[in-house]
PDB file of C-alpha atoms in Angstrom:
ATOM      1  CA  MET W  21      19.783  16.639  10.790  1.00  0.00           C
ATOM      2  CA  THR W  22      19.745  13.646   8.442  1.00  0.00           C
ATOM      3  CA  PRO W  23      16.417  12.395   7.033  1.00  0.00           C
ATOM      4  CA  ARG W  24      16.611   9.227   9.154  1.00  0.00           C
ATOM      5  CA  THR W  25      17.281  11.252  12.313  1.00  0.00           C
ATOM      6  CA  ALA W  26      14.418  13.669  11.585  1.00  0.00           C
ATOM      7  CA  VAL W  27      11.972  10.819  11.003  1.00  0.00           C
ATOM      8  CA  ALA W  28      13.123   8.996  14.153  1.00  0.00           C
ATOM      9  CA  LYS W  29      12.751  12.165  16.238  1.00  0.00           C
ATOM     10  CA  ALA W  30       9.209  12.755  14.956  1.00  0.00           C
ATOM     11  CA  ALA W  31       8.371   9.136  15.824  1.00  0.00           C
ATOM     12  CA  THR W  32       9.730   9.558  19.345  1.00  0.00           C
ATOM     13  CA  ASP W  33       7.755  12.776  19.826  1.00  0.00           C
ATOM     14  CA  SER W  34       4.552  10.969  18.813  1.00  0.00           C
ATOM     15  CA  GLU W  35       4.862   8.725  21.858  1.00  0.00           C
ATOM     16  CA  GLY W  36       3.829  11.647  24.082  1.00  0.00           C
ATOM     17  CA  ILE W  37       0.501  12.195  22.317  1.00  0.00           C
ATOM     18  CA  THR W  38      -2.409  11.928  24.761  1.00  0.00           C
ATOM     19  CA  SER W  39      -5.082  13.507  22.559  1.00  0.00           C
ATOM     20  CA  LEU W  40      -5.390  13.938  18.837  1.00  0.00           C
ATOM     21  CA  ARG W  41      -7.815  15.170  16.202  1.00  0.00           C
ATOM     22  CA  TYR W  42      -7.053  13.944  12.709  1.00  0.00           C
ATOM     23  CA  ARG W  43      -8.423  13.609   9.188  1.00  0.00           C
ATOM     24  CA  VAL W  44      -8.212  10.505   6.990  1.00  0.00           C
ATOM     25  CA  THR W  45      -8.668  10.572   3.208  1.00  0.00           C
ATOM     26  CA  GLY W  46      -7.877   8.181   0.398  1.00  0.00           C
ATOM     27  CA  THR W  47      -8.702   4.685  -0.782  1.00  0.00           C
ATOM     28  CA  VAL W  48      -8.605   1.647   1.497  1.00  0.00           C
ATOM     29  CA  PRO W  49      -8.943  -1.985   0.297  1.00  0.00           C
ATOM     30  CA  GLN W  50     -12.372  -3.544   0.912  1.00  0.00           C
ATOM     31  CA  THR W  51     -13.715  -0.130   1.864  1.00  0.00           C
ATOM     32  CA  GLY W  52     -13.078   2.056  -1.155  1.00  0.00           C
ATOM     33  CA  ARG W  53     -12.877   5.826  -1.041  1.00  0.00           C
ATOM     34  CA  LEU W  54     -12.753   7.226   2.480  1.00  0.00           C
ATOM     35  CA  GLU W  55     -13.127  10.629   4.109  1.00  0.00           C
ATOM     36  CA  ALA W  56     -13.322  10.787   7.884  1.00  0.00           C
ATOM     37  CA  GLU W  57     -12.389  12.929  10.859  1.00  0.00           C
ATOM     38  CA  ALA W  58     -11.866  11.528  14.327  1.00  0.00           C
ATOM     39  CA  SER W  59     -10.706  12.518  17.798  1.00  0.00           C
ATOM     40  CA  MET W  60      -8.821  10.413  20.307  1.00  0.00           C
ATOM     41  CA  SER W  61      -7.980  10.861  23.970  1.00  0.00           C
ATOM     42  CA  THR W  62      -6.565   8.829  26.835  1.00  0.00           C
ATOM     43  CA  LEU W  63      -9.007   8.686  29.760  1.00  0.00           C
ATOM     44  CA  ASP W  64      -8.735   6.607  32.905  1.00  0.00           C
ATOM     45  CA  GLY W  65      -5.998   4.451  31.413  1.00  0.00           C
ATOM     46  CA  LYS W  66      -8.022   3.633  28.291  1.00  0.00           C
ATOM     47  CA  SER W  67      -7.870   5.033  24.775  1.00  0.00           C
ATOM     48  CA  TRP W  68     -11.177   6.332  23.444  1.00  0.00           C
ATOM     49  CA  PHE W  69     -12.069   7.749  20.086  1.00  0.00           C
ATOM     50  CA  SER W  70     -15.057   9.409  18.492  1.00  0.00           C
ATOM     51  CA  ALA W  71     -15.628   9.423  14.745  1.00  0.00           C
ATOM     52  CA  ARG W  72     -17.760  12.052  13.049  1.00  0.00           C
ATOM     53  CA  PRO W  73     -20.100  11.073  10.193  1.00  0.00           C
ATOM     54  CA  ALA W  74     -17.733   9.567   7.633  1.00  0.00           C
ATOM     55  CA  VAL W  75     -18.100   8.964   3.941  1.00  0.00           C
ATOM     56  CA  TRP W  76     -16.739   5.875   2.256  1.00  0.00           C
ATOM     57  CA  GLY W  77     -17.722   3.491  -0.484  1.00  0.00           C
ATOM     58  CA  ARG W  78     -17.536   3.149  -4.236  1.00  0.00           C
ATOM     59  CA  GLY W  79     -19.330   5.605  -6.493  1.00  0.00           C
ATOM     60  CA  ALA W  80     -23.060   5.530  -5.863  1.00  0.00           C
ATOM     61  CA  ALA W  81     -22.481   3.334  -2.829  1.00  0.00           C
ATOM     62  CA  ASP W  82     -21.154   6.297  -0.842  1.00  0.00           C
ATOM     63  CA  ASN W  83     -22.943   6.708   2.442  1.00  0.00           C
ATOM     64  CA  ASN W  84     -22.930   8.857   5.563  1.00  0.00           C
ATOM     65  CA  SER W  85     -22.247   6.631   8.519  1.00  0.00           C
ATOM     66  CA  TYR W  86     -21.589   6.765  12.220  1.00  0.00           C
ATOM     67  CA  ARG W  87     -19.728   3.452  12.130  1.00  0.00           C
ATOM     68  CA  VAL W  88     -16.242   3.226  13.522  1.00  0.00           C
ATOM     69  CA  LEU W  89     -13.427   3.577  11.008  1.00  0.00           C
ATOM     70  CA  PRO W  90     -12.421   0.567   8.883  1.00  0.00           C
ATOM     71  CA  ARG W  91     -10.230  -1.927  10.696  1.00  0.00           C
ATOM     72  CA  GLN W  92      -7.053  -0.659   9.044  1.00  0.00           C
ATOM     73  CA  MET W  93      -7.746   2.778  10.526  1.00  0.00           C
ATOM     74  CA  GLU W  94      -8.454   1.605  14.060  1.00  0.00           C
ATOM     75  CA  GLY W  95      -6.100   2.640  16.820  1.00  0.00           C
ATOM     76  CA  SER W  96      -3.885   5.692  16.990  1.00  0.00           C
ATOM     77  CA  PRO W  97      -2.441   7.004  13.706  1.00  0.00           C
ATOM     78  CA  ALA W  98       0.658   7.880  15.727  1.00  0.00           C
ATOM     79  CA  VAL W  99       1.525   4.170  15.429  1.00  0.00           C
ATOM     80  CA  GLN W 100       1.243   4.253  11.651  1.00  0.00           C
ATOM     81  CA  SER W 101       3.359   7.402  11.442  1.00  0.00           C
ATOM     82  CA  ARG W 102       6.265   5.471  13.014  1.00  0.00           C
ATOM     83  CA  ILE W 103       6.440   2.866  10.238  1.00  0.00           C
ATOM     84  CA  LEU W 104       8.837   4.970   8.157  1.00  0.00           C
ATOM     85  CA  THR W 105      11.538   4.596  10.835  1.00  0.00           C
ATOM     86  CA  ALA W 106      12.134   1.076   9.459  1.00  0.00           C
ATOM     87  CA  SER W 107      12.994   2.371   5.983  1.00  0.00           C
ATOM     88  CA  LYS W 108      16.575   2.149   4.729  1.00  0.00           C
ATOM     89  CA  ASP W 109      16.105   4.672   1.931  1.00  0.00           C
ATOM     90  CA  VAL W 110      14.511   7.685   3.658  1.00  0.00           C
ATOM     91  CA  ARG W 111      15.204  10.860   1.681  1.00  0.00           C
ATOM     92  CA  LYS W 112      14.214  14.503   1.828  1.00  0.00           C
ATOM     93  CA  ILE W 113      11.848  15.580  -0.951  1.00  0.00           C
ATOM     94  CA  GLY W 114      11.715  19.281  -0.082  1.00  0.00           C
ATOM     95  CA  THR W 115       9.830  21.876   1.926  1.00  0.00           C
ATOM     96  CA  GLU W 116       6.081  22.308   1.502  1.00  0.00           C
ATOM     97  CA  THR W 117       3.238  24.233   3.118  1.00  0.00           C
ATOM     98  CA  VAL W 118       0.514  21.882   4.347  1.00  0.00           C
ATOM     99  CA  ASP W 119      -2.720  23.471   5.600  1.00  0.00           C
ATOM    100  CA  GLY W 120      -0.848  26.705   6.241  1.00  0.00           C
ATOM    101  CA  THR W 121       2.028  25.046   8.104  1.00  0.00           C
ATOM    102  CA  ARG W 122       5.600  24.950   6.843  1.00  0.00           C
ATOM    103  CA  THR W 123       6.829  21.351   6.677  1.00  0.00           C
ATOM    104  CA  THR W 124       9.674  19.212   5.411  1.00  0.00           C
ATOM    105  CA  HIS W 125       8.617  16.314   3.196  1.00  0.00           C
ATOM    106  CA  TYR W 126      10.367  12.925   3.517  1.00  0.00           C
ATOM    107  CA  ARG W 127       9.788   9.686   1.589  1.00  0.00           C
ATOM    108  CA  GLY W 128      10.940   6.114   1.896  1.00  0.00           C
ATOM    109  CA  THR W 129       9.939   2.512   1.250  1.00  0.00           C
ATOM    110  CA  VAL W 130       9.221  -0.037   3.961  1.00  0.00           C
ATOM    111  CA  THR W 131       8.945  -3.833   3.916  1.00  0.00           C
ATOM    112  CA  GLY W 132       7.763  -6.267   6.539  1.00  0.00           C
ATOM    113  CA  ARG W 133      11.268  -7.719   6.581  1.00  0.00           C
ATOM    114  CA  GLY W 134      12.685  -4.254   7.228  1.00  0.00           C
ATOM    115  CA  ILE W 135      10.375  -3.711  10.194  1.00  0.00           C
ATOM    116  CA  SER W 136      11.295  -7.142  11.562  1.00  0.00           C
ATOM    117  CA  ALA W 137      14.998  -6.294  11.250  1.00  0.00           C
ATOM    118  CA  ALA W 138      14.416  -2.994  13.080  1.00  0.00           C
ATOM    119  CA  ARG W 139      12.587  -4.905  15.809  1.00  0.00           C
ATOM    120  CA  ASP W 140      15.440  -7.379  16.224  1.00  0.00           C
ATOM    121  CA  ALA W 141      18.007  -4.567  16.292  1.00  0.00           C
ATOM    122  CA  ALA W 142      16.152  -2.582  18.972  1.00  0.00           C
ATOM    123  CA  THR W 143      18.300  -2.039  22.051  1.00  0.00           C
ATOM    124  CA  THR W 144      15.487  -1.228  24.488  1.00  0.00           C
ATOM    125  CA  LYS W 145      12.175  -2.824  25.358  1.00  0.00           C
ATOM    126  CA  ALA W 146      10.258   0.334  24.425  1.00  0.00           C
ATOM    127  CA  ALA W 147      11.897   0.527  21.000  1.00  0.00           C
ATOM    128  CA  ARG W 148      11.184  -3.143  20.370  1.00  0.00           C
ATOM    129  CA  GLU W 149       7.523  -2.714  21.308  1.00  0.00           C
ATOM    130  CA  ARG W 150       7.240   0.246  18.928  1.00  0.00           C
ATOM    131  CA  GLN W 151       8.530  -1.869  16.061  1.00  0.00           C
ATOM    132  CA  ILE W 152       6.165  -4.709  16.965  1.00  0.00           C
ATOM    133  CA  GLU W 153       3.269  -2.236  16.768  1.00  0.00           C
ATOM    134  CA  SER W 154       4.534  -1.041  13.385  1.00  0.00           C
ATOM    135  CA  LEU W 155       4.770  -4.620  12.100  1.00  0.00           C
ATOM    136  CA  ASP W 156       1.239  -5.358  13.304  1.00  0.00           C
ATOM    137  CA  GLN W 157      -0.031  -2.310  11.445  1.00  0.00           C
ATOM    138  CA  PHE W 158       1.872  -3.319   8.281  1.00  0.00           C
ATOM    139  CA  VAL W 159       0.203  -6.739   8.409  1.00  0.00           C
ATOM    140  CA  ALA W 160      -3.247  -5.240   9.120  1.00  0.00           C
ATOM    141  CA  LEU W 161      -2.974  -3.134   5.964  1.00  0.00           C
ATOM    142  CA  HIS W 162      -2.425  -6.339   3.905  1.00  0.00           C
ATOM    143  CA  ILE W 163       0.628  -4.854   2.214  1.00  0.00           C
ATOM    144  CA  ASP W 164       2.095  -6.988  -0.558  1.00  0.00           C
ATOM    145  CA  ASN W 165       5.810  -6.751   0.224  1.00  0.00           C
ATOM    146  CA  ARG W 166       6.502  -3.022  -0.098  1.00  0.00           C
ATOM    147  CA  LEU W 167       4.936   0.193   1.200  1.00  0.00           C
ATOM    148  CA  THR W 168       5.822   3.698   0.003  1.00  0.00           C
ATOM    149  CA  MET W 169       5.442   6.232   2.775  1.00  0.00           C
ATOM    150  CA  ASP W 170       5.591  10.029   2.767  1.00  0.00           C
ATOM    151  CA  LEU W 171       5.955  11.978   5.998  1.00  0.00           C
ATOM    152  CA  TRP W 172       5.577  15.734   6.486  1.00  0.00           C
ATOM    153  CA  ILE W 173       7.257  17.121   9.616  1.00  0.00           C
ATOM    154  CA  ASP W 174       6.661  20.663  10.886  1.00  0.00           C
ATOM    155  CA  GLU W 175       9.351  23.104  12.007  1.00  0.00           C
ATOM    156  CA  ALA W 176       9.004  21.893  15.617  1.00  0.00           C
ATOM    157  CA  GLY W 177       9.926  18.381  14.489  1.00  0.00           C
ATOM    158  CA  HIS W 178       6.416  16.924  14.854  1.00  0.00           C
ATOM    159  CA  THR W 179       4.518  14.751  12.393  1.00  0.00           C
ATOM    160  CA  TRP W 180       1.982  16.868  10.517  1.00  0.00           C
ATOM    161  CA  ARG W 181       0.830  14.483   7.782  1.00  0.00           C
ATOM    162  CA  PHE W 182       1.683  11.075   6.376  1.00  0.00           C
ATOM    163  CA  ARG W 183       0.675   9.146   3.281  1.00  0.00           C
ATOM    164  CA  MET W 184       0.879   5.393   2.716  1.00  0.00           C
ATOM    165  CA  ARG W 185       0.704   3.770  -0.720  1.00  0.00           C
ATOM    166  CA  GLY W 186       1.112   0.183  -1.772  1.00  0.00           C
ATOM    167  CA  ASP W 187      -0.260  -2.913  -3.438  1.00  0.00           C
ATOM    168  CA  THR W 188      -2.135  -5.317  -1.193  1.00  0.00           C
ATOM    169  CA  ARG W 189      -2.874  -9.013  -1.120  1.00  0.00           C
ATOM    170  CA  ALA W 190      -6.192 -10.757  -0.623  1.00  0.00           C
ATOM    171  CA  THR W 191      -7.492 -14.322  -0.404  1.00  0.00           C
ATOM    172  CA  ARG W 192     -10.315 -16.247  -1.972  1.00  0.00           C
ATOM    173  CA  GLY W 193     -11.646 -19.743  -1.583  1.00  0.00           C
ATOM    174  CA  GLY W 194     -10.961 -21.610   1.605  1.00  0.00           C
ATOM    175  CA  THR W 195     -14.271 -23.444   1.509  1.00  0.00           C
ATOM    176  CA  GLU W 196     -15.068 -27.023   0.643  1.00  0.00           C
ATOM    177  CA  GLY W 197     -14.098 -27.655  -2.951  1.00  0.00           C
ATOM    178  CA  LYS W 198     -12.368 -24.274  -3.235  1.00  0.00           C
ATOM    179  CA  PRO W 199      -8.823 -24.247  -1.897  1.00  0.00           C
ATOM    180  CA  LEU W 200      -7.544 -21.061  -0.299  1.00  0.00           C
ATOM    181  CA  GLU W 201      -5.417 -18.967  -2.646  1.00  0.00           C
ATOM    182  CA  PHE W 202      -3.700 -15.597  -2.454  1.00  0.00           C
ATOM    183  CA  ILE W 203      -4.594 -13.041  -5.107  1.00  0.00           C
ATOM    184  CA  ASP W 204      -3.832  -9.406  -5.871  1.00  0.00           C
ATOM    185  CA  GLY W 205      -5.839  -7.058  -3.701  1.00  0.00           C
ATOM    186  CA  GLU W 206      -6.924  -3.490  -4.227  1.00  0.00           C
ATOM    187  CA  PRO W 207      -4.353  -0.684  -3.902  1.00  0.00           C
ATOM    188  CA  LEU W 208      -3.954   1.291  -0.695  1.00  0.00           C
ATOM    189  CA  ASP W 209      -3.558   5.078  -0.843  1.00  0.00           C
ATOM    190  CA  MET W 210      -4.260   6.690   2.495  1.00  0.00           C
ATOM    191  CA  THR W 211      -3.398  10.143   3.862  1.00  0.00           C
ATOM    192  CA  VAL W 212      -3.682  11.141   7.533  1.00  0.00           C
ATOM    193  CA  THR W 213      -3.404  14.784   8.606  1.00  0.00           C
ATOM    194  CA  PHE W 214      -2.920  15.683  12.272  1.00  0.00           C
ATOM    195  CA  LEU W 215      -5.218  18.629  13.041  1.00  0.00           C
ATOM    196  CA  ASP W 216      -4.793  19.138  16.811  1.00  0.00           C
ATOM    197  CA  VAL W 217      -2.244  17.383  19.009  1.00  0.00           C
ATOM    198  CA  ASN W 218      -2.458  17.311  22.811  1.00  0.00           C
ATOM    199  CA  GLN W 219      -5.254  19.861  22.775  1.00  0.00           C
ATOM    200  CA  PRO W 220      -8.554  19.420  24.654  1.00  0.00           C
ATOM    201  CA  VAL W 221     -10.852  17.181  22.636  1.00  0.00           C
ATOM    202  CA  THR W 222     -14.442  16.220  23.377  1.00  0.00           C
ATOM    203  CA  VAL W 223     -14.287  12.464  23.813  1.00  0.00           C
ATOM    204  CA  GLU W 224     -16.346  11.725  26.902  1.00  0.00           C
ATOM    205  CA  THR W 225     -16.419   8.245  28.397  1.00  0.00           C
ATOM    206  CA  PRO W 226     -19.721   6.822  27.095  1.00  0.00           C
ATOM    207  CA  PRO W 227     -22.104   4.544  29.004  1.00  0.00           C
ATOM    208  CA  SER W 228     -21.011   0.900  28.895  1.00  0.00           C
ATOM    209  CA  GLU W 229     -24.041  -0.058  26.773  1.00  0.00           C
ATOM    210  CA  ASP W 230     -22.872   2.376  24.091  1.00  0.00           C
ATOM    211  CA  THR W 231     -19.340   1.024  23.824  1.00  0.00           C
ATOM    212  CA  ALA W 232     -17.769  -1.768  21.845  1.00  0.00           C
ATOM    213  CA  VAL W 233     -14.372  -3.422  21.761  1.00  0.00           C
ATOM    214  CA  ILE W 234     -12.643  -1.841  18.791  1.00  0.00           C
ATOM    215  CA  ALA W 235     -11.664  -5.195  17.271  1.00  0.00           C
ATOM    216  CA  ALA W 236     -15.276  -6.355  17.210  1.00  0.00           C
ATOM    217  CA  PRO W 237     -18.021  -5.315  14.748  1.00  0.00           C
ATOM    218  CA  ALA W 238     -19.661  -2.124  15.951  1.00  0.00           C
ATOM    219  CA  ASP W 239     -21.880  -0.808  13.189  1.00  0.00           C
ATOM    220  CA  LYS W 240     -23.928   1.335  15.540  1.00  0.00           C
ATOM    221  CA  ALA W 241     -21.205   2.517  17.885  1.00  0.00           C
ATOM    222  CA  GLN W 242     -20.230   6.171  17.835  1.00  0.00           C
ATOM    223  CA  SER W 243     -17.461   5.669  20.369  1.00  0.00           C
ATOM    224  CA  ALA W 244     -15.339   2.701  21.287  1.00  0.00           C
ATOM    225  CA  GLY W 245     -12.818   1.829  23.934  1.00  0.00           C
ATOM    226  CA  ASP W 246     -10.097  -0.800  24.018  1.00  0.00           C
TER     227      ASP W 246
END
């Protein structure tokens, strides 16, 4: 199986995920260092997730928090794991054991233009929608042109871990007397490890007063539905 075929197969398999427990570590722009574990499940036609106390921040600013994950982390990581399918230079790095599981390590670079080209070349509606989701995620991460992505796939052909690294862009100004300008942002280096896939997870539908739309601020929400 070629690297491109293996990555595409893992992406296709991720579409069948109905529940997931995963761990996020790394550094995210505007958030700083991040360590979090979350569970997701599809209930009654909606996607719900629950985040355990997470730690993020810079140095002494670290804090334990029940807030939802930073915006770049919102939604299913299965979407982010598909981004590598738009790479034109996917290559096999080697075999590695990750958390006791034998995996094959792949790496490639991805650009927004590459994802757009993959979207336009899609031959089915489902494939096109997958690439649109990938492009949305690329934009949400504020990537400055190019993203380096590593993907670890287990012996069953399923995504086990992925890592995303890249420079980002930011803005400043935009107020009276200060024109809006684009500047270099902070680097992104984020790793997501899939812990349990399609296994029972405890994500109960919470009372409506304890929910929040995931795109809206929800500092006190422990669970959110979209």
